[in-house]
Amino acid sequence: MRSVTGVKTLFSLLASALAACAVPPPPSAGLADVMQRPAERTLLSAMRHYDDGSYGPAEALLRQALGLGLSSPRDQAMAHKHLAYILCTSDRLAACETAFRSARGADPAFALSRAESGHPVWGPVFKRLP
């Protein structure tokens, strides 16, 4: 019994030592923090315009947000995706394909949902990508 207790004590001490060495993760950014960043603030404005159907201003703001340097790969991919939607629906299919490629380049896990990929305008463009 004594050796089992000793092993348990050793494991307990080792776990305590490892826990003491662990570095806590940095606090996640809150909305107030994100809104201090020009690129993210511009992306939010672009998405509002997109949702309102104001595609001209949305396109300009999406390009601006990308130019300002969005920090999150997912945000970059989302900006490129919505830019692709605008480009496809305005019959700029080569530019639409380029925007989809940029979305994948920003976030290799980027994919369209089933509903998005089934869209009659941008779905076929996206499906052509390798």
CSV table of N, CA and C in Angstrom, one decimal:
chain,number,residue,atom,x,y,z
A,1,MET,N,0.8,-1.2,0.0
A,1,MET,CA,0.0,0.0,0.0
A,1,MET,C,0.9,1.3,0.0
A,2,ARG,N,2.0,1.1,0.6
A,2,ARG,CA,2.8,2.3,0.8
A,2,ARG,C,3.3,2.8,-0.6
A,3,SER,N,3.7,1.9,-1.5
A,3,SER,CA,4.2,2.3,-2.8
A,3,SER,C,3.0,3.0,-3.7
A,4,VAL,N,1.8,2.5,-3.5
A,4,VAL,CA,0.7,3.1,-4.2
A,4,VAL,C,0.5,4.5,-3.7
A,5,THR,N,0.5,4.7,-2.4
A,5,THR,CA,0.4,6.0,-1.9
A,5,THR,C,1.5,7.0,-2.3
A,6,GLY,N,2.7,6.4,-2.4
A,6,GLY,CA,3.8,7.2,-2.8
A,6,GLY,C,3.7,7.6,-4.3
A,7,VAL,N,3.2,6.7,-5.1
A,7,VAL,CA,3.0,7.1,-6.5
A,7,VAL,C,1.9,8.1,-6.7
A,8,LYS,N,0.8,8.0,-5.9
A,8,LYS,CA,-0.3,9.0,-5.9
A,8,LYS,C,0.2,10.3,-5.5
A,9,THR,N,1.1,10.3,-4.5
A,9,THR,CA,1.6,11.6,-4.0
A,9,THR,C,2.5,12.2,-5.1
A,10,LEU,N,3.3,11.4,-5.7
A,10,LEU,CA,4.2,11.8,-6.7
A,10,LEU,C,3.4,12.4,-7.9
A,11,PHE,N,2.4,11.8,-8.3
A,11,PHE,CA,1.5,12.3,-9.4
A,11,PHE,C,0.9,13.6,-9.0
A,12,SER,N,0.4,13.6,-7.8
A,12,SER,CA,-0.2,14.9,-7.3
A,12,SER,C,0.8,16.0,-7.3
A,13,LEU,N,2.0,15.8,-6.8
A,13,LEU,CA,3.0,16.8,-6.8
A,13,LEU,C,3.4,17.3,-8.2
A,14,LEU,N,3.5,16.3,-9.1
A,14,LEU,CA,3.8,16.6,-10.5
A,14,LEU,C,2.7,17.4,-11.2
A,15,ALA,N,1.4,17.0,-10.9
A,15,ALA,CA,0.3,17.8,-11.5
A,15,ALA,C,0.3,19.2,-10.9
A,16,SER,N,0.6,19.4,-9.7
A,16,SER,CA,0.6,20.7,-9.1
A,16,SER,C,1.7,21.5,-9.7
A,17,ALA,N,2.9,20.9,-9.9
A,17,ALA,CA,4.0,21.6,-10.5
A,17,ALA,C,3.7,22.0,-11.9
A,18,LEU,N,3.1,21.1,-12.7
A,18,LEU,CA,2.7,21.5,-14.1
A,18,LEU,C,1.6,22.6,-14.1
A,19,ALA,N,0.7,22.5,-13.2
A,19,ALA,CA,-0.4,23.5,-13.2
A,19,ALA,C,0.2,24.9,-12.8
A,20,ALA,N,1.2,24.9,-12.0
A,20,ALA,CA,1.9,26.2,-11.6
A,20,ALA,C,2.6,26.8,-12.8
A,21,CYS,N,3.1,25.9,-13.7
A,21,CYS,CA,3.8,26.4,-14.9
A,21,CYS,C,2.9,26.8,-16.1
A,22,ALA,N,1.7,26.4,-16.0
A,22,ALA,CA,0.7,26.7,-17.1
A,22,ALA,C,0.5,28.2,-17.2
A,23,VAL,N,0.5,28.7,-18.4
A,23,VAL,CA,0.3,30.1,-18.6
A,23,VAL,C,-1.2,30.3,-19.0
A,24,PRO,N,-1.9,31.1,-18.3
A,24,PRO,CA,-3.3,31.3,-18.6
A,24,PRO,C,-3.5,31.9,-20.0
A,25,PRO,N,-4.5,31.5,-20.7
A,25,PRO,CA,-4.7,32.1,-22.0
A,25,PRO,C,-5.0,33.6,-21.9
A,26,PRO,N,-4.6,34.3,-23.0
A,26,PRO,CA,-4.9,35.7,-23.0
A,26,PRO,C,-6.4,35.9,-23.0
A,27,PRO,N,-6.9,37.0,-22.4
A,27,PRO,CA,-8.3,37.2,-22.4
A,27,PRO,C,-8.8,37.5,-23.8
A,28,SER,N,-10.0,36.9,-24.1
A,28,SER,CA,-10.5,37.1,-25.5
A,28,SER,C,-11.0,38.6,-25.6
A,29,ALA,N,-10.9,39.0,-26.9
A,29,ALA,CA,-11.3,40.4,-27.2
A,29,ALA,C,-12.8,40.5,-27.1
A,30,GLY,N,-13.3,41.6,-26.5
A,30,GLY,CA,-14.7,41.8,-26.4
A,30,GLY,C,-15.1,42.8,-27.6
A,31,LEU,N,-16.3,43.0,-27.7
A,31,LEU,CA,-16.8,43.9,-28.8
A,31,LEU,C,-16.2,45.3,-28.7
A,32,ALA,N,-16.1,45.8,-27.5
A,32,ALA,CA,-15.5,47.1,-27.3
A,32,ALA,C,-14.1,47.2,-27.8
A,33,ASP,N,-13.4,46.1,-27.6
A,33,ASP,CA,-12.0,46.0,-28.0
A,33,ASP,C,-11.9,45.9,-29.6
A,34,VAL,N,-12.8,45.1,-30.1
A,34,VAL,CA,-12.8,44.9,-31.6
A,34,VAL,C,-13.2,46.2,-32.3
A,35,MET,N,-14.1,47.0,-31.7
A,35,MET,CA,-14.6,48.2,-32.3
A,35,MET,C,-13.5,49.3,-32.3
A,36,GLN,N,-12.4,49.1,-31.5
A,36,GLN,CA,-11.3,50.0,-31.5
A,36,GLN,C,-10.4,49.9,-32.8
A,37,ARG,N,-10.6,48.7,-33.5
A,37,ARG,CA,-9.8,48.4,-34.6
A,37,ARG,C,-10.5,48.9,-35.9
A,38,PRO,N,-9.8,49.8,-36.7
A,38,PRO,CA,-10.4,50.4,-37.9
A,38,PRO,C,-10.9,49.3,-38.9
A,39,ALA,N,-10.1,48.3,-39.1
A,39,ALA,CA,-10.5,47.3,-40.1
A,39,ALA,C,-11.8,46.6,-39.7
A,40,GLU,N,-11.9,46.2,-38.4
A,40,GLU,CA,-13.1,45.4,-38.0
A,40,GLU,C,-14.3,46.3,-37.9
A,41,ARG,N,-14.1,47.6,-37.5
A,41,ARG,CA,-15.2,48.5,-37.5
A,41,ARG,C,-15.7,48.8,-38.9
A,42,THR,N,-14.8,48.8,-39.9
A,42,THR,CA,-15.2,49.0,-41.3
A,42,THR,C,-15.9,47.8,-41.8
A,43,LEU,N,-15.5,46.6,-41.4
A,43,LEU,CA,-16.1,45.3,-41.8
A,43,LEU,C,-17.6,45.3,-41.3
A,44,LEU,N,-17.8,45.7,-40.1
A,44,LEU,CA,-19.1,45.7,-39.5
A,44,LEU,C,-20.0,46.7,-40.3
A,45,SER,N,-19.5,47.8,-40.6
A,45,SER,CA,-20.2,48.8,-41.4
A,45,SER,C,-20.6,48.2,-42.8
A,46,ALA,N,-19.6,47.5,-43.4
A,46,ALA,CA,-19.8,46.9,-44.7
A,46,ALA,C,-20.9,45.9,-44.6
A,47,MET,N,-20.9,45.1,-43.6
A,47,MET,CA,-22.0,44.0,-43.4
A,47,MET,C,-23.3,44.7,-43.2
A,48,ARG,N,-23.4,45.8,-42.5
A,48,ARG,CA,-24.7,46.5,-42.4
A,48,ARG,C,-25.2,46.9,-43.8
A,49,HIS,N,-24.3,47.5,-44.6
A,49,HIS,CA,-24.7,47.9,-45.9
A,49,HIS,C,-25.2,46.7,-46.8
A,50,TYR,N,-24.4,45.6,-46.7
A,50,TYR,CA,-24.7,44.4,-47.4
A,50,TYR,C,-26.1,43.9,-47.0
A,51,ASP,N,-26.3,43.8,-45.7
A,51,ASP,CA,-27.6,43.3,-45.2
A,51,ASP,C,-28.8,44.2,-45.6
A,52,ASP,N,-28.5,45.5,-45.8
A,52,ASP,CA,-29.5,46.5,-46.2
A,52,ASP,C,-29.7,46.5,-47.8
A,53,GLY,N,-28.9,45.7,-48.5
A,53,GLY,CA,-29.0,45.7,-49.9
A,53,GLY,C,-28.3,46.9,-50.6
A,54,SER,N,-27.4,47.6,-49.9
A,54,SER,CA,-26.7,48.7,-50.4
A,54,SER,C,-25.3,48.2,-50.9
A,55,TYR,N,-25.3,47.5,-52.0
A,55,TYR,CA,-24.1,46.7,-52.4
A,55,TYR,C,-23.0,47.6,-52.9
A,56,GLY,N,-23.2,48.8,-53.4
A,56,GLY,CA,-22.1,49.6,-53.8
A,56,GLY,C,-21.3,50.1,-52.6
A,57,PRO,N,-21.9,50.7,-51.6
A,57,PRO,CA,-21.2,51.0,-50.4
A,57,PRO,C,-20.6,49.8,-49.7
A,58,ALA,N,-21.3,48.7,-49.7
A,58,ALA,CA,-20.8,47.5,-49.1
A,58,ALA,C,-19.5,47.0,-49.8
A,59,GLU,N,-19.5,47.0,-51.1
A,59,GLU,CA,-18.3,46.6,-51.8
A,59,GLU,C,-17.1,47.5,-51.5
A,60,ALA,N,-17.3,48.8,-51.5
A,60,ALA,CA,-16.2,49.8,-51.1
A,60,ALA,C,-15.7,49.6,-49.7
A,61,LEU,N,-16.6,49.3,-48.8
A,61,LEU,CA,-16.2,49.1,-47.4
A,61,LEU,C,-15.6,47.8,-47.2
A,62,LEU,N,-16.0,46.7,-47.9
A,62,LEU,CA,-15.3,45.4,-47.8
A,62,LEU,C,-13.9,45.6,-48.3
A,63,ARG,N,-13.7,46.2,-49.4
A,63,ARG,CA,-12.3,46.4,-49.9
A,63,ARG,C,-11.5,47.3,-48.9
A,64,GLN,N,-12.1,48.3,-48.3
A,64,GLN,CA,-11.4,49.1,-47.4
A,64,GLN,C,-11.0,48.3,-46.1
A,65,ALA,N,-11.9,47.5,-45.6
A,65,ALA,CA,-11.6,46.7,-44.4
A,65,ALA,C,-10.5,45.7,-44.7
A,66,LEU,N,-10.5,45.1,-45.9
A,66,LEU,CA,-9.4,44.2,-46.3
A,66,LEU,C,-8.1,45.0,-46.4
A,67,GLY,N,-8.1,46.2,-46.9
A,67,GLY,CA,-7.0,47.0,-47.1
A,67,GLY,C,-6.4,47.4,-45.7
A,68,LEU,N,-7.3,47.6,-44.8
A,68,LEU,CA,-6.8,48.0,-43.4
A,68,LEU,C,-6.2,46.9,-42.6
A,69,GLY,N,-6.4,45.7,-43.1
A,69,GLY,CA,-5.8,44.5,-42.4
A,69,GLY,C,-6.6,43.9,-41.3
A,70,LEU,N,-7.6,43.2,-41.7
A,70,LEU,CA,-8.4,42.4,-40.7
A,70,LEU,C,-7.5,41.4,-40.0
A,71,SER,N,-7.6,41.3,-38.7
A,71,SER,CA,-6.7,40.5,-38.0
A,71,SER,C,-7.1,39.0,-38.0
A,72,SER,N,-8.3,38.7,-38.1
A,72,SER,CA,-8.8,37.3,-38.0
A,72,SER,C,-8.9,36.7,-39.4
A,73,PRO,N,-8.4,35.5,-39.7
A,73,PRO,CA,-8.5,34.9,-41.0
A,73,PRO,C,-10.0,34.6,-41.3
A,74,ARG,N,-10.8,34.3,-40.3
A,74,ARG,CA,-12.2,34.1,-40.6
A,74,ARG,C,-12.9,35.4,-41.0
A,75,ASP,N,-12.5,36.6,-40.4
A,75,ASP,CA,-13.1,37.8,-40.9
A,75,ASP,C,-12.6,38.2,-42.3
A,76,GLN,N,-11.4,37.9,-42.6
A,76,GLN,CA,-10.9,38.1,-43.9
A,76,GLN,C,-11.6,37.3,-44.9
A,77,ALA,N,-11.8,36.0,-44.6
A,77,ALA,CA,-12.6,35.1,-45.5
A,77,ALA,C,-14.0,35.6,-45.7
A,78,MET,N,-14.6,36.0,-44.6
A,78,MET,CA,-16.0,36.5,-44.7
A,78,MET,C,-16.1,37.8,-45.6
A,79,ALA,N,-15.1,38.7,-45.5
A,79,ALA,CA,-15.1,39.9,-46.3
A,79,ALA,C,-14.9,39.5,-47.8
A,80,HIS,N,-14.0,38.6,-48.0
A,80,HIS,CA,-13.8,38.1,-49.4
A,80,HIS,C,-15.1,37.4,-50.0
A,81,LYS,N,-15.7,36.6,-49.1
A,81,LYS,CA,-17.0,35.9,-49.5
A,81,LYS,C,-18.1,36.9,-49.9
A,82,HIS,N,-18.3,37.9,-49.1
A,82,HIS,CA,-19.4,38.8,-49.4
A,82,HIS,C,-19.0,39.7,-50.6
A,83,LEU,N,-17.7,40.0,-50.7
A,83,LEU,CA,-17.3,40.7,-51.9
A,83,LEU,C,-17.5,39.8,-53.2
A,84,ALA,N,-17.3,38.5,-53.1
A,84,ALA,CA,-17.5,37.6,-54.2
A,84,ALA,C,-19.0,37.6,-54.5
A,85,TYR,N,-19.9,37.6,-53.5
A,85,TYR,CA,-21.3,37.6,-53.8
A,85,TYR,C,-21.7,38.8,-54.6
A,86,ILE,N,-21.2,40.0,-54.2
A,86,ILE,CA,-21.5,41.2,-54.9
A,86,ILE,C,-20.9,41.2,-56.3
A,87,LEU,N,-19.7,40.7,-56.5
A,87,LEU,CA,-19.1,40.6,-57.8
A,87,LEU,C,-19.9,39.6,-58.7
A,88,CYS,N,-20.3,38.5,-58.2
A,88,CYS,CA,-21.0,37.5,-59.0
A,88,CYS,C,-22.4,38.1,-59.4
A,89,THR,N,-23.1,38.7,-58.5
A,89,THR,CA,-24.4,39.2,-58.9
A,89,THR,C,-24.4,40.4,-59.8
A,90,SER,N,-23.2,41.1,-59.9
A,90,SER,CA,-23.0,42.2,-60.9
A,90,SER,C,-22.3,41.7,-62.1
A,91,ASP,N,-22.3,40.4,-62.3
A,91,ASP,CA,-21.8,39.8,-63.5
A,91,ASP,C,-20.3,40.0,-63.8
A,92,ARG,N,-19.5,40.1,-62.7
A,92,ARG,CA,-18.1,40.2,-62.7
A,92,ARG,C,-17.5,38.8,-62.2
A,93,LEU,N,-17.7,37.8,-63.1
A,93,LEU,CA,-17.5,36.4,-62.6
A,93,LEU,C,-16.0,36.1,-62.4
A,94,ALA,N,-15.1,36.6,-63.2
A,94,ALA,CA,-13.7,36.4,-63.0
A,94,ALA,C,-13.3,37.0,-61.6
A,95,ALA,N,-13.7,38.2,-61.4
A,95,ALA,CA,-13.4,38.9,-60.1
A,95,ALA,C,-14.0,38.1,-58.9
A,96,CYS,N,-15.2,37.6,-59.2
A,96,CYS,CA,-15.9,36.8,-58.1
A,96,CYS,C,-15.1,35.6,-57.8
A,97,GLU,N,-14.6,34.9,-58.8
A,97,GLU,CA,-13.8,33.7,-58.6
A,97,GLU,C,-12.5,34.1,-57.8
A,98,THR,N,-11.9,35.2,-58.2
A,98,THR,CA,-10.7,35.6,-57.5
A,98,THR,C,-11.0,35.9,-56.0
A,99,ALA,N,-12.2,36.5,-55.7
A,99,ALA,CA,-12.5,36.8,-54.3
A,99,ALA,C,-12.7,35.5,-53.5
A,100,PHE,N,-13.4,34.5,-54.2
A,100,PHE,CA,-13.5,33.2,-53.5
A,100,PHE,C,-12.1,32.6,-53.2
A,101,ARG,N,-11.2,32.7,-54.2
A,101,ARG,CA,-9.9,32.1,-54.0
A,101,ARG,C,-9.2,32.9,-52.8
A,102,SER,N,-9.4,34.2,-52.7
A,102,SER,CA,-8.8,34.9,-51.6
A,102,SER,C,-9.4,34.5,-50.3
A,103,ALA,N,-10.7,34.2,-50.3
A,103,ALA,CA,-11.3,33.7,-49.0
A,103,ALA,C,-10.7,32.4,-48.6
A,104,ARG,N,-10.4,31.5,-49.5
A,104,ARG,CA,-9.8,30.3,-49.2
A,104,ARG,C,-8.3,30.5,-48.8
A,105,GLY,N,-7.7,31.4,-49.4
A,105,GLY,CA,-6.3,31.8,-49.0
A,105,GLY,C,-6.2,32.3,-47.6
A,106,ALA,N,-7.2,33.1,-47.3
A,106,ALA,CA,-7.2,33.7,-45.9
A,106,ALA,C,-7.5,32.6,-44.9
A,107,ASP,N,-8.4,31.7,-45.2
A,107,ASP,CA,-8.8,30.7,-44.2
A,107,ASP,C,-9.0,29.4,-45.0
A,108,PRO,N,-8.0,28.5,-44.9
A,108,PRO,CA,-8.1,27.2,-45.6
A,108,PRO,C,-9.3,26.4,-45.3
A,109,ALA,N,-9.9,26.6,-44.2
A,109,ALA,CA,-11.1,25.9,-43.8
A,109,ALA,C,-12.4,26.5,-44.4
A,110,PHE,N,-12.2,27.6,-45.1
A,110,PHE,CA,-13.4,28.3,-45.6
A,110,PHE,C,-14.2,27.4,-46.6
A,111,ALA,N,-15.5,27.4,-46.4
A,111,ALA,CA,-16.4,26.7,-47.3
A,111,ALA,C,-17.7,27.4,-47.3
A,112,LEU,N,-18.5,27.2,-48.3
A,112,LEU,CA,-19.9,27.7,-48.3
A,112,LEU,C,-20.8,26.7,-47.7
A,113,SER,N,-21.9,27.2,-47.1
A,113,SER,CA,-22.9,26.3,-46.6
A,113,SER,C,-23.6,25.6,-47.8
A,114,ARG,N,-24.4,24.6,-47.5
A,114,ARG,CA,-25.1,23.9,-48.6
A,114,ARG,C,-26.0,24.9,-49.4
A,115,ALA,N,-26.7,25.8,-48.6
A,115,ALA,CA,-27.6,26.8,-49.2
A,115,ALA,C,-26.8,27.8,-50.1
A,116,GLU,N,-25.6,28.2,-49.5
A,116,GLU,CA,-24.8,29.2,-50.3
A,116,GLU,C,-24.2,28.6,-51.5
A,117,SER,N,-23.8,27.3,-51.4
A,117,SER,CA,-23.2,26.7,-52.6
A,117,SER,C,-24.2,26.3,-53.7
A,118,GLY,N,-25.5,26.3,-53.3
A,118,GLY,CA,-26.5,26.0,-54.2
A,118,GLY,C,-27.1,27.2,-54.9
A,119,HIS,N,-26.6,28.4,-54.6
A,119,HIS,CA,-27.1,29.6,-55.2
A,119,HIS,C,-26.8,29.6,-56.7
A,120,PRO,N,-27.8,30.0,-57.5
A,120,PRO,CA,-27.6,29.8,-59.0
A,120,PRO,C,-26.6,30.8,-59.6
A,121,VAL,N,-26.2,31.8,-58.9
A,121,VAL,CA,-25.3,32.8,-59.5
A,121,VAL,C,-23.8,32.5,-59.0
A,122,TRP,N,-23.6,32.5,-57.7
A,122,TRP,CA,-22.2,32.2,-57.2
A,122,TRP,C,-21.9,30.8,-56.9
A,123,GLY,N,-22.9,29.9,-56.8
A,123,GLY,CA,-22.6,28.5,-56.5
A,123,GLY,C,-21.8,27.9,-57.6
A,124,PRO,N,-22.1,28.0,-58.9
A,124,PRO,CA,-21.3,27.4,-59.9
A,124,PRO,C,-19.9,28.0,-60.0
A,125,VAL,N,-19.7,29.3,-59.7
A,125,VAL,CA,-18.4,29.9,-59.7
A,125,VAL,C,-17.6,29.2,-58.6
A,126,PHE,N,-18.1,29.1,-57.4
A,126,PHE,CA,-17.4,28.5,-56.3
A,126,PHE,C,-17.1,27.0,-56.5
A,127,LYS,N,-18.0,26.3,-57.1
A,127,LYS,CA,-17.8,24.9,-57.4
A,127,LYS,C,-16.7,24.6,-58.4
A,128,ARG,N,-16.3,25.6,-59.2
A,128,ARG,CA,-15.2,25.5,-60.2
A,128,ARG,C,-13.9,25.5,-59.5
A,129,LEU,N,-13.8,26.1,-58.3
A,129,LEU,CA,-12.5,26.2,-57.7
A,129,LEU,C,-11.9,24.8,-57.4
A,130,PRO,N,-10.6,24.7,-57.5
A,130,PRO,CA,-10.0,23.4,-57.2
A,130,PRO,C,-10.0,23.1,-55.7
